[in-house]
């Protein structure tokens, strides 16, 4: 029962061409099985199918380095590329050299969990009404359509834990459980890379997050800890000019969205502008939820002496914890979302249309962007607040009569907060309740393609 392997190279020695490998990890770069990934790159195994959240940005040791080495033939992921970040995988996808199967984040981890549980398929409300269900089986339950999802089985899983014992029992730390347990269960051979290997009994039974029955090999990491932080694509927060007049900054959009959040509620924040909302909820009676497996985090932190590398939000930004916080894996996290436990979801978007539908996951053709967890979050029962700039970088409207990008969700938007206005869905149409300082409702309507009306008494945004 001693499952310790002497080196990462020996741990991956039997992986052959054409293998399917699940690589666990979420957003930030240091809690991935970097030693195993590097060993596999050096081994040169090709024609791989990778199952993961994403391959990652250039410069972060993740699946992307396998793509750069032309070892990947297929990607099954929630994100195929990160829009605006050129990568080897993006080039190969566009050239037709890499096949892509995009899967909503929560469904990806649930399909792996099902694979490990001996459940061949299940029905889910996630992605109904989107391009992802074309040609697939739909069935009504309780008067609502659900799509058939099949289990995922993989040959190997690369996991990253905090410590493990020689029997394969694994302890994760902070918000770093994410996909690890589900990926381990879906694998024929699960290999875990850890900071420390101890004797049985050193890890208290209640601290074991993944029992050794799911783990085949344990190896100590050979990679030096690296507090990798994703570079900010838009470091400045200058307001966009509309004519000669400035709209709100992104921080201003976030501040106004925060005012819509009710006290005594659970809230999920998406990537981008939504993450900034947390800074305006610090003193509020609100509990923040993150898909990677954190409930009860607070504001973002940037000073290195304040950073805990295992406490971060779904965007990979390091955050503080509030009293009463808890950690769990991504299966549990998405149970909270699809099960209707989240009261409010705040997301960015490419477009919202006049039927209250939203699009936030596709760019163009082969460069498909990423679905992430948005579709799972929208399948719950809470309010949806969309935050975005009123027009795109070329001045084209983002509030459309009909979305031109593939839909993320149909008829689900409750509020839209832009840098020019706050709009409320009244059940039939969007109503402008507030406008940015210096603007009139008529000016905002002139820059809005969808049909909207102004409230009787339009207020000024903060």
mmCIF file of N, CA, C and O in Angstrom, residues 34-35 91 194 277 386:
data_model
loop_
_atom_site.group_PDB
_atom_site.id
_atom_site.type_symbol
_atom_site.label_atom_id
_atom_site.label_comp_id
_atom_site.label_asym_id
_atom_site.label_seq_id
_atom_site.Cartn_x
_atom_site.Cartn_y
_atom_site.Cartn_z
ATOM 1 N N UNK A 34 2.690 21.020 -11.311
ATOM 2 C CA UNK A 34 3.707 21.521 -12.240
ATOM 3 C C UNK A 34 4.827 20.523 -12.499
ATOM 4 O O UNK A 34 5.326 20.415 -13.614
ATOM 5 N N UNK A 35 5.257 19.802 -11.454
ATOM 6 C CA UNK A 35 6.338 18.828 -11.642
ATOM 7 C C UNK A 35 5.912 17.716 -12.603
ATOM 8 O O UNK A 35 6.687 17.289 -13.467
ATOM 9 N N UNK A 91 -3.661 29.336 -31.448
ATOM 10 C CA UNK A 91 -3.204 29.183 -32.834
ATOM 11 C C UNK A 91 -3.572 27.815 -33.390
ATOM 12 O O UNK A 91 -4.017 27.686 -34.533
ATOM 13 N N UNK A 194 2.565 16.673 -4.047
ATOM 14 C CA UNK A 194 2.341 17.381 -2.789
ATOM 15 C C UNK A 194 3.632 18.043 -2.293
ATOM 16 O O UNK A 194 4.733 17.698 -2.725
ATOM 17 N N UNK A 277 -16.601 44.274 -7.202
ATOM 18 C CA UNK A 277 -17.754 44.503 -6.336
ATOM 19 C C UNK A 277 -17.448 44.098 -4.899
ATOM 20 O O UNK A 277 -17.973 44.686 -3.948
ATOM 21 N N UNK A 386 -25.883 42.126 -14.594
ATOM 22 C CA UNK A 386 -24.828 42.202 -15.607
ATOM 23 C C UNK A 386 -24.135 43.557 -15.480
ATOM 24 O O UNK A 386 -24.783 44.608 -15.420
#
